[in-house]
């Protein structure tokens, strides 16, 4: 286990190192003017400058606030609706066409509408995140509830479980692999939506806003530094939070295979 | 008074093509602490019958009495063990699986743990109380399922081919083991199987089902002392008799 973990870390280091090398080669190739393709040293120093001044922290905190607000709301609503859809035919019949039509609309297409409704600022971006994250949560939870093994239900009923116990102690844990997958996907979409939303709808703060704003002053080093931070935060959530939850629950129970690498 | 009594049970349903009679006029009774096996070809309705006794299906006609009282639907007076290992809850340890029925009964946490451990001991799995189902072998999982069905103390144990998915050696071991558990707990058992040797080994009495429509065709009382010698002439004669009833045409 430990050995394979070291090996995976080494592999990750190699691929990141290679990507850096390629970037450096690209930056020094003269394909673009140095101002447009900053070298790694410039990017790292811009990152260091922004971290030290505290600006990066505030940009990241604003973005995190928006994404988490929207994501938590979307998870609660999405899981709730998904469960109702899986349990009640009528709810299912009502929501399936709605979800099917709304899900394929890219969340960014809504930005102008949300700006008109909520104005520039937090509300429009949070609404966007909420929109992006709700549908994967609904869809996966619904699938999860429907895929709960019938034998578990029968066994529980034979042991005297009423509707409530059946729901809390069988349907909920039984659909957890799908719910977690859904939340994972919802977060990935939320993260894409928040950066995109900030570019257009945010003012003064947020990682997406920094990138867009830097364009005006040709601060490509700041742009690249912010992109790196976006990548790192997204990766942290995926690895540290979702993977840990998965390992402690559904993988521990043998309901899904453990992901490595 | 019989422990279980089925009176003229029938089950009919309409499929897309035609009207199907799955069970017709099924009547038999089981005495308290009796081990009854039900055998028959696949599709003869034996599992359907068990599902009706368990309360998962409602019969179109007839009634079921348990302890003299008519029952409809499920109840804690019956424990059920299925064939599929997947019947255990994968998110619960062996002990917490066994505790499930006790939880539904509202028994306190300490008492639940004590009872669950006692039944895990009965199935020789007390060392695996904290293991999750996927960490156990098929035979061990079925033993947990048996402990789980016994823990909340139902009078009747309904078993649907619980050992059919096990390899031959484990199956034999489990059959010996089940006889011990049955003698110790004195439950009334209805055990559905298509394996005639298994039925002759386990049962006090065997009921043979015939298909189209599923109904009781014959009954064979097994008057052999336990533990039974599966290679004795008497044992083989019983097997022959049961097989004869299964394959014989009307």
Short mmCIF file of C-alpha atoms in Angstrom, two decimals:
data_model
loop_
_atom_site.label_atom_id
_atom_site.label_comp_id
_atom_site.label_asym_id
_atom_site.label_seq_id
_atom_site.Cartn_x
_atom_site.Cartn_y
_atom_site.Cartn_z
CA UNK A 1 0.00 0.00 0.00
CA UNK A 2 2.66 2.50 1.12
CA UNK A 3 4.92 1.52 -1.71
CA UNK A 4 2.24 1.99 -4.32
CA UNK A 5 1.44 5.36 -2.77
CA UNK A 6 5.07 6.48 -3.08
CA UNK A 7 5.08 5.26 -6.62
CA UNK A 8 1.92 7.23 -7.43
CA UNK A 9 3.41 10.38 -5.87
CA UNK A 10 6.60 9.92 -7.91
CA UNK A 11 4.54 9.47 -11.06
CA UNK A 12 2.57 12.66 -10.35
CA UNK A 13 5.82 14.56 -9.72
CA UNK A 14 7.20 13.35 -13.04
CA UNK A 15 4.17 14.39 -15.06
CA UNK A 16 3.98 17.83 -13.39
CA UNK A 17 7.74 18.30 -13.93
CA UNK A 18 7.41 17.38 -17.58
CA UNK A 19 4.52 19.82 -18.06
CA UNK A 20 6.65 22.59 -16.48
CA UNK A 21 9.52 21.78 -18.81
CA UNK A 22 7.27 21.93 -21.85
CA UNK A 23 5.85 25.25 -20.71
CA UNK A 24 9.33 26.67 -20.15
CA UNK A 25 10.37 25.53 -23.61
CA UNK A 26 7.26 27.12 -25.08
CA UNK A 27 7.84 30.39 -23.18
CA UNK A 28 11.46 30.65 -24.34
CA UNK A 29 10.78 29.52 -27.91
CA UNK A 30 9.88 33.02 -29.02
CA UNK A 31 6.62 31.82 -30.54
CA UNK A 32 4.92 34.57 -28.54
CA UNK A 33 6.42 37.73 -27.11
CA UNK A 34 7.79 37.17 -23.58
CA UNK A 35 5.06 39.44 -22.21
CA UNK A 36 2.41 37.03 -23.52
CA UNK A 37 4.08 33.78 -22.47
CA UNK A 38 5.85 34.42 -19.16
CA UNK A 39 8.56 32.02 -18.03
CA UNK A 40 8.11 29.89 -14.91
CA UNK A 41 10.28 32.18 -12.80
CA UNK A 42 8.03 35.13 -13.59
CA UNK A 43 4.88 33.13 -12.81
CA UNK A 44 6.29 31.86 -9.53
CA UNK A 45 7.43 35.32 -8.48
CA UNK A 46 4.00 36.78 -9.34
CA UNK A 47 2.42 34.04 -7.29
CA UNK A 48 4.80 34.71 -4.39
CA UNK A 49 4.12 38.45 -4.56
CA UNK A 50 0.35 37.94 -4.50
CA UNK A 51 0.48 35.38 -1.72
CA UNK A 52 2.72 37.62 0.42
CA UNK A 53 0.56 40.70 -0.08
CA UNK A 54 -2.49 38.66 0.93
CA UNK A 55 -4.31 39.49 -2.30
CA UNK A 56 -4.27 35.90 -3.53
CA UNK A 57 -5.76 34.69 -0.25
CA UNK A 58 -8.67 37.12 -0.58
CA UNK A 59 -9.28 36.26 -4.21
CA UNK A 60 -9.28 32.56 -3.34
CA UNK A 61 -11.52 33.11 -0.32
CA UNK A 62 -14.07 35.01 -2.38
CA UNK A 63 -14.11 32.30 -4.99
CA UNK A 64 -14.36 29.57 -2.34
CA UNK A 65 -17.18 31.39 -0.61
CA UNK A 66 -19.17 31.59 -3.85
CA UNK A 67 -18.48 28.04 -4.92
CA UNK A 68 -19.18 26.49 -1.52
CA UNK A 69 -22.34 28.53 -0.96
CA UNK A 70 -23.74 27.45 -4.32
CA UNK A 71 -22.46 23.89 -4.07
CA UNK A 72 -23.81 23.18 -0.58
CA UNK A 73 -27.19 24.60 -1.53
CA UNK A 74 -27.20 22.62 -4.78
CA UNK A 75 -26.20 19.40 -2.98
CA UNK A 76 -28.97 19.73 -0.42
CA UNK A 77 -31.62 20.51 -3.03
CA UNK A 78 -30.26 18.02 -5.58
CA UNK A 79 -29.99 15.07 -3.21
CA UNK A 80 -33.44 15.83 -1.79
CA UNK A 81 -35.12 16.00 -5.20
CA UNK A 82 -33.15 12.98 -6.43
CA UNK A 83 -34.36 10.89 -3.50
CA UNK A 84 -37.97 11.97 -3.98
CA UNK A 85 -37.70 11.12 -7.67
CA UNK A 86 -36.37 7.69 -6.86
CA UNK A 87 -39.07 7.00 -4.29
CA UNK A 88 -42.20 8.50 -5.86
CA UNK A 89 -43.36 7.93 -9.39
CA UNK A 90 -45.22 11.22 -9.58
CA UNK A 91 -42.22 13.30 -8.58
CA UNK A 92 -40.16 11.36 -11.07
CA UNK A 93 -42.61 12.01 -13.90
CA UNK A 94 -42.59 15.70 -13.06
CA UNK A 95 -38.83 16.21 -12.83
CA UNK A 96 -37.40 13.90 -15.50
CA UNK A 97 -38.35 16.08 -18.50
CA UNK A 98 -37.32 19.21 -16.63
CA UNK A 99 -33.91 17.85 -15.69
CA UNK A 100 -33.38 16.41 -19.16
CA UNK A 101 -33.97 19.76 -20.82
CA UNK A 102 -32.10 21.97 -18.33
CA UNK A 103 -29.04 19.77 -17.77
CA UNK A 104 -27.51 20.12 -21.26
CA UNK A 105 -27.69 23.95 -21.20
CA UNK A 106 -24.16 25.16 -20.38
CA UNK A 107 -24.32 27.13 -17.14
CA UNK A 108 -22.34 30.02 -18.67
CA UNK A 109 -25.17 30.59 -21.12
CA UNK A 110 -27.21 31.80 -18.18
CA UNK A 111 -24.74 34.45 -17.03
CA UNK A 112 -26.36 37.39 -18.89
CA UNK A 113 -29.77 36.38 -17.57
CA UNK A 114 -28.50 36.07 -14.00
CA UNK A 115 -26.73 39.44 -14.24
CA UNK A 116 -30.00 41.05 -15.27
CA UNK A 117 -31.80 39.36 -12.38
CA UNK A 118 -29.22 39.64 -9.62
CA UNK A 119 -26.85 42.37 -10.82
CA UNK A 120 -23.06 42.11 -10.78
CA UNK A 121 -21.54 40.51 -7.71
CA UNK A 122 -21.90 37.49 -5.47
CA UNK A 123 -25.55 36.66 -6.06
CA UNK A 124 -25.25 36.15 -9.81
CA UNK A 125 -22.18 33.92 -9.43
CA UNK A 126 -23.71 31.87 -6.63
CA UNK A 127 -26.87 31.38 -8.68
CA UNK A 128 -24.70 30.20 -11.54
CA UNK A 129 -22.84 27.72 -9.33
CA UNK A 130 -26.12 26.48 -7.94
CA UNK A 131 -27.48 25.94 -11.43
CA UNK A 132 -24.37 24.08 -12.58
CA UNK A 133 -24.17 21.80 -9.55
CA UNK A 134 -27.81 20.90 -8.96
CA UNK A 135 -28.42 18.69 -11.97
CA UNK A 136 -25.56 16.21 -11.53
CA UNK A 137 -26.57 15.89 -7.86
CA UNK A 138 -30.21 15.22 -8.80
CA UNK A 139 -29.40 12.85 -11.60
CA UNK A 140 -26.91 10.66 -9.73
CA UNK A 141 -28.97 10.49 -6.54
CA UNK A 142 -32.02 9.47 -8.53
CA UNK A 143 -30.02 6.71 -10.25
CA UNK A 144 -28.58 5.65 -6.89
CA UNK A 145 -31.97 5.28 -5.24
CA UNK A 146 -33.25 3.24 -8.15
CA UNK A 147 -30.23 0.97 -8.06
CA UNK A 148 -30.58 0.02 -4.38
CA UNK A 149 -30.52 -3.77 -4.19
CA UNK A 150 -34.05 -5.17 -3.80
CA UNK A 151 -32.77 -7.87 -1.48
CA UNK A 152 -31.67 -5.24 1.04
CA UNK A 153 -35.17 -3.79 0.98
CA UNK A 154 -36.76 -7.22 1.37
CA UNK A 155 -34.42 -8.22 4.18
CA UNK A 156 -35.08 -4.97 6.00
CA UNK A 157 -38.83 -5.31 5.56
CA UNK A 158 -38.72 -8.88 6.79
CA UNK A 159 -36.98 -7.58 9.91
CA UNK A 160 -39.76 -5.13 10.57
CA UNK A 161 -38.39 -1.91 9.03
CA UNK A 162 -41.06 0.74 8.46
CA UNK A 163 -40.88 3.36 5.67
CA UNK A 164 -38.70 5.70 7.71
CA UNK A 165 -36.22 3.07 8.86
CA UNK A 166 -36.12 1.69 5.34
CA UNK A 167 -35.24 5.10 4.02
CA UNK A 168 -32.66 6.08 6.65
CA UNK A 169 -30.99 2.74 7.15
CA UNK A 170 -31.20 1.13 3.73
CA UNK A 171 -32.00 3.48 0.85
CA UNK A 172 -29.68 6.26 1.97
CA UNK A 173 -26.54 4.20 2.66
CA UNK A 174 -27.39 1.90 -0.24
CA UNK A 175 -27.37 4.73 -2.76
CA UNK A 176 -24.29 6.43 -1.29
CA UNK A 177 -21.84 5.36 -4.04
CA UNK A 178 -23.97 7.20 -6.56
CA UNK A 179 -24.61 10.17 -4.30
CA UNK A 180 -20.88 10.65 -3.74
CA UNK A 181 -20.20 10.32 -7.47
CA UNK A 182 -22.92 12.90 -8.07
CA UNK A 183 -21.51 15.37 -5.57
CA UNK A 184 -18.06 14.92 -7.04
CA UNK A 185 -19.35 15.73 -10.49
CA UNK A 186 -21.42 18.58 -9.08
CA UNK A 187 -18.33 20.11 -7.48
CA UNK A 188 -16.33 19.83 -10.68
CA UNK A 189 -19.09 21.65 -12.54
CA UNK A 190 -19.48 24.21 -9.78
CA UNK A 191 -15.78 24.97 -9.89
CA UNK A 192 -15.90 25.52 -13.65
CA UNK A 193 -19.00 27.70 -13.27
CA UNK A 194 -17.60 29.89 -10.50
CA UNK A 195 -14.47 30.85 -12.44
CA UNK A 196 -16.45 31.50 -15.58
CA UNK A 197 -19.09 33.44 -13.70
CA UNK A 198 -16.54 35.61 -11.94
CA UNK A 199 -14.99 36.63 -15.22
CA UNK A 200 -18.21 38.23 -16.30
CA UNK A 201 -20.31 38.89 -13.24
CA UNK A 202 -17.89 39.55 -10.36
CA UNK A 203 -16.36 42.83 -9.23
CA UNK A 204 -12.91 43.36 -7.70
CA UNK A 205 -12.44 39.94 -6.09
CA UNK A 206 -12.25 36.30 -7.12
CA UNK A 207 -9.79 34.14 -9.05
CA UNK A 208 -11.84 34.32 -12.24
CA UNK A 209 -12.06 38.07 -11.96
CA UNK A 210 -8.25 38.43 -11.50
CA UNK A 211 -7.60 36.49 -14.66
CA UNK A 212 -10.02 38.51 -16.69
CA UNK A 213 -8.90 41.81 -15.20
CA UNK A 214 -5.21 41.00 -15.81
CA UNK A 215 -5.91 40.85 -19.50
CA UNK A 216 -6.42 44.62 -19.54
CA UNK A 217 -2.90 45.25 -18.28
CA UNK A 218 -1.21 42.32 -20.00
CA UNK A 219 -0.33 40.81 -16.62
CA UNK A 220 0.09 37.35 -18.02
CA UNK A 221 2.22 36.22 -15.07
CA UNK A 222 -0.69 37.03 -12.72
CA UNK A 223 -3.08 35.20 -15.04
CA UNK A 224 -0.95 32.09 -15.04
CA UNK A 225 -0.42 32.26 -11.29
CA UNK A 226 -4.18 32.45 -10.72
CA UNK A 227 -4.76 29.57 -13.11
CA UNK A 228 -2.29 27.52 -11.09
CA UNK A 229 -4.15 28.34 -7.87
CA UNK A 230 -7.46 27.36 -9.47
CA UNK A 231 -5.97 24.04 -10.48
CA UNK A 232 -4.46 23.42 -7.06
CA UNK A 233 -7.68 24.17 -5.18
CA UNK A 234 -9.75 22.02 -7.53
CA UNK A 235 -7.27 19.18 -7.15
CA UNK A 236 -7.28 19.53 -3.36
CA UNK A 237 -11.03 19.19 -3.17
CA UNK A 238 -11.10 16.22 -5.49
CA UNK A 239 -8.27 14.39 -3.75
CA UNK A 240 -8.45 15.39 -0.15
CA UNK A 241 -12.16 15.72 0.37
CA UNK A 242 -14.05 13.51 -2.06
CA UNK A 243 -11.47 10.75 -2.22
CA UNK A 244 -11.21 10.64 1.58
CA UNK A 245 -14.97 10.47 1.98
CA UNK A 246 -15.09 7.68 -0.56
CA UNK A 247 -12.29 5.71 1.06
CA UNK A 248 -13.86 5.92 4.50
CA UNK A 249 -17.32 4.89 3.34
CA UNK A 250 -18.17 3.09 0.12
CA UNK A 251 -14.65 1.75 -0.51
CA UNK A 252 -14.38 0.58 3.09
CA UNK A 253 -17.68 -1.26 2.63
CA UNK A 254 -16.57 -2.88 -0.62
CA UNK A 255 -19.29 -1.13 -2.61
CA UNK A 256 -16.82 0.47 -5.04
CA UNK A 257 -13.21 -0.24 -5.87
CA UNK A 258 -10.54 1.98 -4.37
CA UNK A 259 -9.09 4.53 -6.79
CA UNK A 260 -5.32 4.82 -6.87
CA UNK A 261 -2.88 7.24 -8.48
CA UNK B 1 -52.54 -26.67 16.41
CA UNK B 2 -50.09 -26.40 13.54
CA UNK B 3 -47.29 -23.84 13.71
CA UNK B 4 -47.82 -22.89 10.07
CA UNK B 5 -50.81 -23.71 7.94
CA UNK B 6 -51.39 -22.86 4.27
CA UNK B 7 -55.01 -23.21 3.15
CA UNK B 8 -55.82 -23.38 -0.55
CA UNK B 9 -53.26 -20.80 -1.55
CA UNK B 10 -53.45 -19.65 -5.17
CA UNK B 11 -51.55 -16.96 -7.00
CA UNK B 12 -52.56 -15.77 -10.43
CA UNK B 13 -51.30 -12.86 -12.41
CA UNK B 14 -51.78 -11.43 -15.86
CA UNK B 15 -48.62 -11.16 -17.94
CA UNK B 16 -48.54 -9.28 -21.22
CA UNK B 17 -49.36 -12.44 -23.20
CA UNK B 18 -51.65 -14.49 -21.07
CA UNK B 19 -53.06 -15.34 -17.69
CA UNK B 20 -50.60 -17.23 -15.49
CA UNK B 21 -51.47 -19.45 -12.57
CA UNK B 22 -48.28 -19.60 -10.54
CA UNK B 23 -49.77 -21.51 -7.62
CA UNK B 24 -52.99 -23.45 -7.36
CA UNK B 25 -54.65 -24.92 -4.32
CA UNK B 26 -51.51 -25.21 -2.22
CA UNK B 27 -52.32 -26.58 1.21
CA UNK B 28 -49.95 -28.01 3.79
CA UNK B 29 -48.99 -27.49 7.38
CA UNK B 30 -45.80 -27.45 9.40
CA UNK B 31 -45.54 -28.45 13.05
CA UNK B 32 -43.63 -26.48 15.65
CA UNK B 33 -39.88 -27.18 15.50
CA UNK B 34 -40.30 -29.21 12.34
CA UNK B 35 -37.75 -28.98 9.54
CA UNK B 36 -39.69 -28.98 6.27
CA UNK B 37 -37.99 -29.00 2.90
CA UNK B 38 -39.79 -28.04 -0.30
CA UNK B 39 -38.31 -29.44 -3.51
CA UNK B 40 -39.26 -29.27 -7.16
CA UNK B 41 -38.00 -28.27 -10.57
CA UNK B 42 -37.23 -24.64 -11.23
CA UNK B 43 -40.38 -22.78 -12.10
CA UNK B 44 -42.61 -24.99 -9.92
CA UNK B 45 -43.56 -22.10 -7.67
CA UNK B 46 -41.67 -23.14 -4.53
CA UNK B 47 -39.94 -19.78 -4.15
CA UNK B 48 -43.20 -17.98 -4.89
CA UNK B 49 -44.82 -20.01 -2.10
CA UNK B 50 -42.03 -19.02 0.29
CA UNK B 51 -42.41 -15.35 -0.68
CA UNK B 52 -46.11 -15.58 0.12
CA UNK B 53 -45.43 -17.13 3.53
CA UNK B 54 -42.83 -14.40 4.15
CA UNK B 55 -45.41 -11.77 3.22
CA UNK B 56 -43.58 -10.33 0.20
CA UNK B 57 -46.41 -11.43 -2.10
CA UNK B 58 -50.13 -11.50 -1.52
CA UNK B 59 -51.96 -14.65 -2.61
CA UNK B 60 -54.98 -14.26 -4.88
CA UNK B 61 -56.82 -16.91 -2.89
CA UNK B 62 -56.44 -18.76 0.36
CA UNK B 63 -55.02 -17.91 3.74
CA UNK B 64 -51.96 -18.49 5.88
CA UNK B 65 -52.11 -19.17 9.59
CA UNK B 66 -49.10 -18.82 11.82
CA UNK B 67 -49.55 -19.99 15.37
CA UNK B 68 -53.28 -20.28 14.62
CA UNK B 69 -53.64 -16.65 13.53
CA UNK B 70 -54.21 -15.52 9.95
CA UNK B 71 -51.38 -13.33 8.69
CA UNK B 72 -51.19 -10.91 5.83
CA UNK B 73 -47.92 -9.21 5.07
CA UNK B 74 -44.56 -9.30 6.77
CA UNK B 75 -43.86 -9.84 10.43
CA UNK B 76 -41.17 -10.34 13.03
CA UNK B 77 -42.54 -13.85 13.69
CA UNK B 78 -40.70 -14.99 10.54
CA UNK B 79 -37.01 -14.72 9.67
CA UNK B 80 -35.92 -14.94 6.04
CA UNK B 81 -32.62 -16.09 4.50
CA UNK B 82 -32.08 -15.71 0.75
CA UNK B 83 -29.73 -17.41 -1.65
CA UNK B 84 -27.83 -14.30 -2.66
CA UNK B 85 -24.85 -13.26 -0.49
CA UNK B 86 -25.76 -9.66 -1.34
CA UNK B 87 -28.63 -9.80 1.17
CA UNK B 88 -26.32 -8.46 3.91
CA UNK B 89 -25.98 -4.69 4.22
CA UNK B 90 -22.45 -3.92 2.97
CA UNK B 91 -22.23 -0.70 5.04
CA UNK B 92 -22.75 -2.56 8.31
CA UNK B 93 -20.30 -4.85 10.07
CA UNK B 94 -21.35 -8.46 10.73
CA UNK B 95 -22.45 -7.49 14.21
CA UNK B 96 -24.43 -4.46 13.08
CA UNK B 97 -26.11 -6.58 10.39
CA UNK B 98 -27.24 -9.03 13.05
CA UNK B 99 -28.44 -6.12 15.18
CA UNK B 100 -30.75 -4.75 12.47
CA UNK B 101 -33.92 -6.62 13.47
CA UNK B 102 -33.26 -5.83 17.12
CA UNK B 103 -32.94 -2.14 16.25
CA UNK B 104 -36.34 -2.30 14.56
CA UNK B 105 -37.74 -3.84 17.73
CA UNK B 106 -36.39 -0.89 19.72
CA UNK B 107 -34.00 -2.88 21.89
CA UNK B 108 -31.29 -0.89 23.70
CA UNK B 109 -27.79 -0.64 22.30
CA UNK B 110 -26.07 -2.69 25.01
CA UNK B 111 -28.62 -5.47 24.83
CA UNK B 112 -28.44 -5.48 21.03
CA UNK B 113 -24.68 -5.92 21.08
CA UNK B 114 -24.96 -8.73 23.61
CA UNK B 115 -27.62 -10.62 21.64
CA UNK B 116 -25.81 -10.09 18.33
CA UNK B 117 -22.57 -11.46 19.73
CA UNK B 118 -24.40 -14.46 21.14
CA UNK B 119 -25.82 -15.31 17.72
CA UNK B 120 -22.52 -14.68 15.96
CA UNK B 121 -21.06 -17.16 18.43
CA UNK B 122 -23.79 -19.64 17.51
CA UNK B 123 -22.64 -19.46 13.89
CA UNK B 124 -18.95 -19.51 14.92
CA UNK B 125 -18.23 -16.00 13.74
CA UNK B 126 -17.71 -14.12 17.00
CA UNK B 127 -14.17 -13.25 15.90
CA UNK B 128 -15.55 -11.54 12.79
CA UNK B 129 -18.09 -9.29 14.51
CA UNK B 130 -16.30 -6.16 13.28
CA UNK B 131 -15.70 -7.36 9.73
CA UNK B 132 -17.66 -5.96 6.83
CA UNK B 133 -19.52 -8.47 4.61
CA UNK B 134 -17.13 -8.06 1.67
CA UNK B 135 -14.29 -9.17 3.92
CA UNK B 136 -16.01 -12.52 4.58
CA UNK B 137 -16.23 -15.63 2.40
CA UNK B 138 -19.56 -16.68 0.86
CA UNK B 139 -20.17 -19.34 3.50
CA UNK B 140 -19.40 -16.90 6.29
CA UNK B 141 -21.74 -14.31 4.79
CA UNK B 142 -24.57 -16.85 4.71
CA UNK B 143 -23.85 -17.71 8.35
CA UNK B 144 -24.15 -14.02 9.22
CA UNK B 145 -27.45 -13.96 7.31
CA UNK B 146 -28.69 -16.92 9.37
CA UNK B 147 -27.59 -15.26 12.61
CA UNK B 148 -29.33 -12.08 11.49
CA UNK B 149 -32.58 -13.92 10.77
CA UNK B 150 -32.45 -15.70 14.14
CA UNK B 151 -31.36 -12.79 16.34
CA UNK B 152 -34.77 -11.14 16.74
CA UNK B 153 -36.18 -14.50 17.75
CA UNK B 154 -38.79 -15.35 15.13
CA UNK B 155 -40.62 -18.67 15.64
CA UNK B 156 -40.26 -19.52 11.96
CA UNK B 157 -37.21 -19.51 9.71
CA UNK B 158 -37.83 -19.31 5.94
CA UNK B 159 -34.86 -20.24 3.77
CA UNK B 160 -34.67 -19.95 0.00
CA UNK B 161 -31.79 -22.10 -1.28
CA UNK B 162 -29.36 -20.41 1.11
CA UNK B 163 -26.43 -22.65 0.19
CA UNK B 164 -27.01 -23.00 -3.57
CA UNK B 165 -24.31 -20.49 -4.49
CA UNK B 166 -21.63 -22.17 -2.35
CA UNK B 167 -19.07 -24.73 -3.47
CA UNK B 168 -19.85 -28.38 -2.71
CA UNK B 169 -17.51 -28.77 0.28
CA UNK B 170 -18.66 -25.58 1.99
CA UNK B 171 -22.25 -26.54 1.27
CA UNK B 172 -21.91 -29.87 3.09
CA UNK B 173 -20.29 -28.17 6.03
CA UNK B 174 -23.08 -25.60 6.13
CA UNK B 175 -25.75 -28.32 6.04
CA UNK B 176 -24.24 -30.07 9.07
CA UNK B 177 -23.95 -26.74 10.75
CA UNK B 178 -27.57 -25.78 10.00
CA UNK B 179 -28.84 -29.01 11.58
CA UNK B 180 -26.90 -28.14 14.76
CA UNK B 181 -28.28 -24.61 14.84
CA UNK B 182 -31.81 -25.88 14.24
CA UNK B 183 -31.57 -28.44 17.05
CA UNK B 184 -30.22 -25.80 19.40
CA UNK B 185 -32.78 -23.10 18.58
CA UNK B 186 -35.81 -25.39 17.92
CA UNK B 187 -37.13 -23.14 15.15
CA UNK B 188 -39.78 -24.19 12.68
CA UNK B 189 -38.05 -24.19 9.29
CA UNK B 190 -39.34 -24.08 5.72
CA UNK B 191 -36.36 -24.66 3.46
CA UNK B 192 -36.73 -24.41 -0.32
CA UNK B 193 -34.19 -26.23 -2.49
CA UNK B 194 -33.87 -28.05 -5.79
CA UNK B 195 -31.14 -30.27 -4.38
CA UNK B 196 -32.75 -33.59 -3.40
CA UNK B 197 -29.77 -34.93 -1.41
CA UNK B 198 -29.72 -31.72 0.59
CA UNK B 199 -33.43 -32.03 1.32
CA UNK B 200 -33.11 -35.66 2.47
CA UNK B 201 -30.15 -34.73 4.65
CA UNK B 202 -31.91 -31.80 6.35
CA UNK B 203 -35.62 -32.50 6.47
CA UNK B 204 -38.05 -34.17 8.85
CA UNK B 205 -40.44 -34.12 5.94
CA UNK B 206 -40.18 -33.22 2.27
CA UNK B 207 -42.91 -31.67 0.16
CA UNK B 208 -42.58 -32.13 -3.59
CA UNK B 209 -43.96 -29.37 -5.84
CA UNK B 210 -44.94 -29.91 -9.44
CA UNK B 211 -45.15 -27.08 -12.00
CA UNK B 212 -47.84 -25.59 -14.30
CA UNK B 213 -49.58 -24.70 -12.08
CA UNK B 214 -47.39 -25.01 -8.99
CA UNK B 215 -48.98 -27.29 -6.49
CA UNK B 216 -48.15 -29.90 -3.84
CA UNK B 217 -47.65 -33.26 -5.49
CA UNK B 218 -46.33 -35.56 -2.77
CA UNK B 219 -45.03 -35.66 0.75
CA UNK B 220 -42.21 -37.86 2.04
CA UNK B 221 -41.45 -38.28 5.72
CA UNK B 222 -37.76 -38.89 6.37
CA UNK B 223 -37.50 -41.31 9.27
CA UNK B 224 -33.73 -41.36 9.62
CA UNK B 225 -31.80 -40.59 12.81
CA UNK B 226 -29.40 -37.64 12.78
CA UNK B 227 -26.59 -37.16 11.92
CA UNK B 228 -27.48 -38.86 8.66
CA UNK B 229 -25.15 -41.02 6.66
CA UNK B 230 -25.48 -39.75 3.10
CA UNK B 231 -24.07 -42.98 1.69
CA UNK B 232 -26.37 -45.41 3.51
CA UNK B 233 -28.85 -47.51 1.54
CA UNK B 234 -31.81 -45.96 3.39
CA UNK B 235 -30.62 -42.45 2.54
CA UNK B 236 -30.24 -43.30 -1.13
CA UNK B 237 -33.66 -44.94 -1.18
CA UNK B 238 -35.24 -41.78 0.14
CA UNK B 239 -33.42 -39.81 -2.54
CA UNK B 240 -34.76 -42.17 -5.20
CA UNK B 241 -38.28 -41.84 -3.88
CA UNK B 242 -38.18 -38.05 -3.94
CA UNK B 243 -36.62 -37.93 -7.41
CA UNK B 244 -39.30 -40.34 -8.58
CA UNK B 245 -42.01 -37.93 -7.41
CA UNK B 246 -40.28 -35.01 -9.12
CA UNK B 247 -39.86 -36.60 -12.55
CA UNK B 248 -43.05 -38.70 -12.64
CA UNK B 249 -45.67 -37.49 -15.11
CA UNK B 250 -49.32 -37.34 -14.19
#
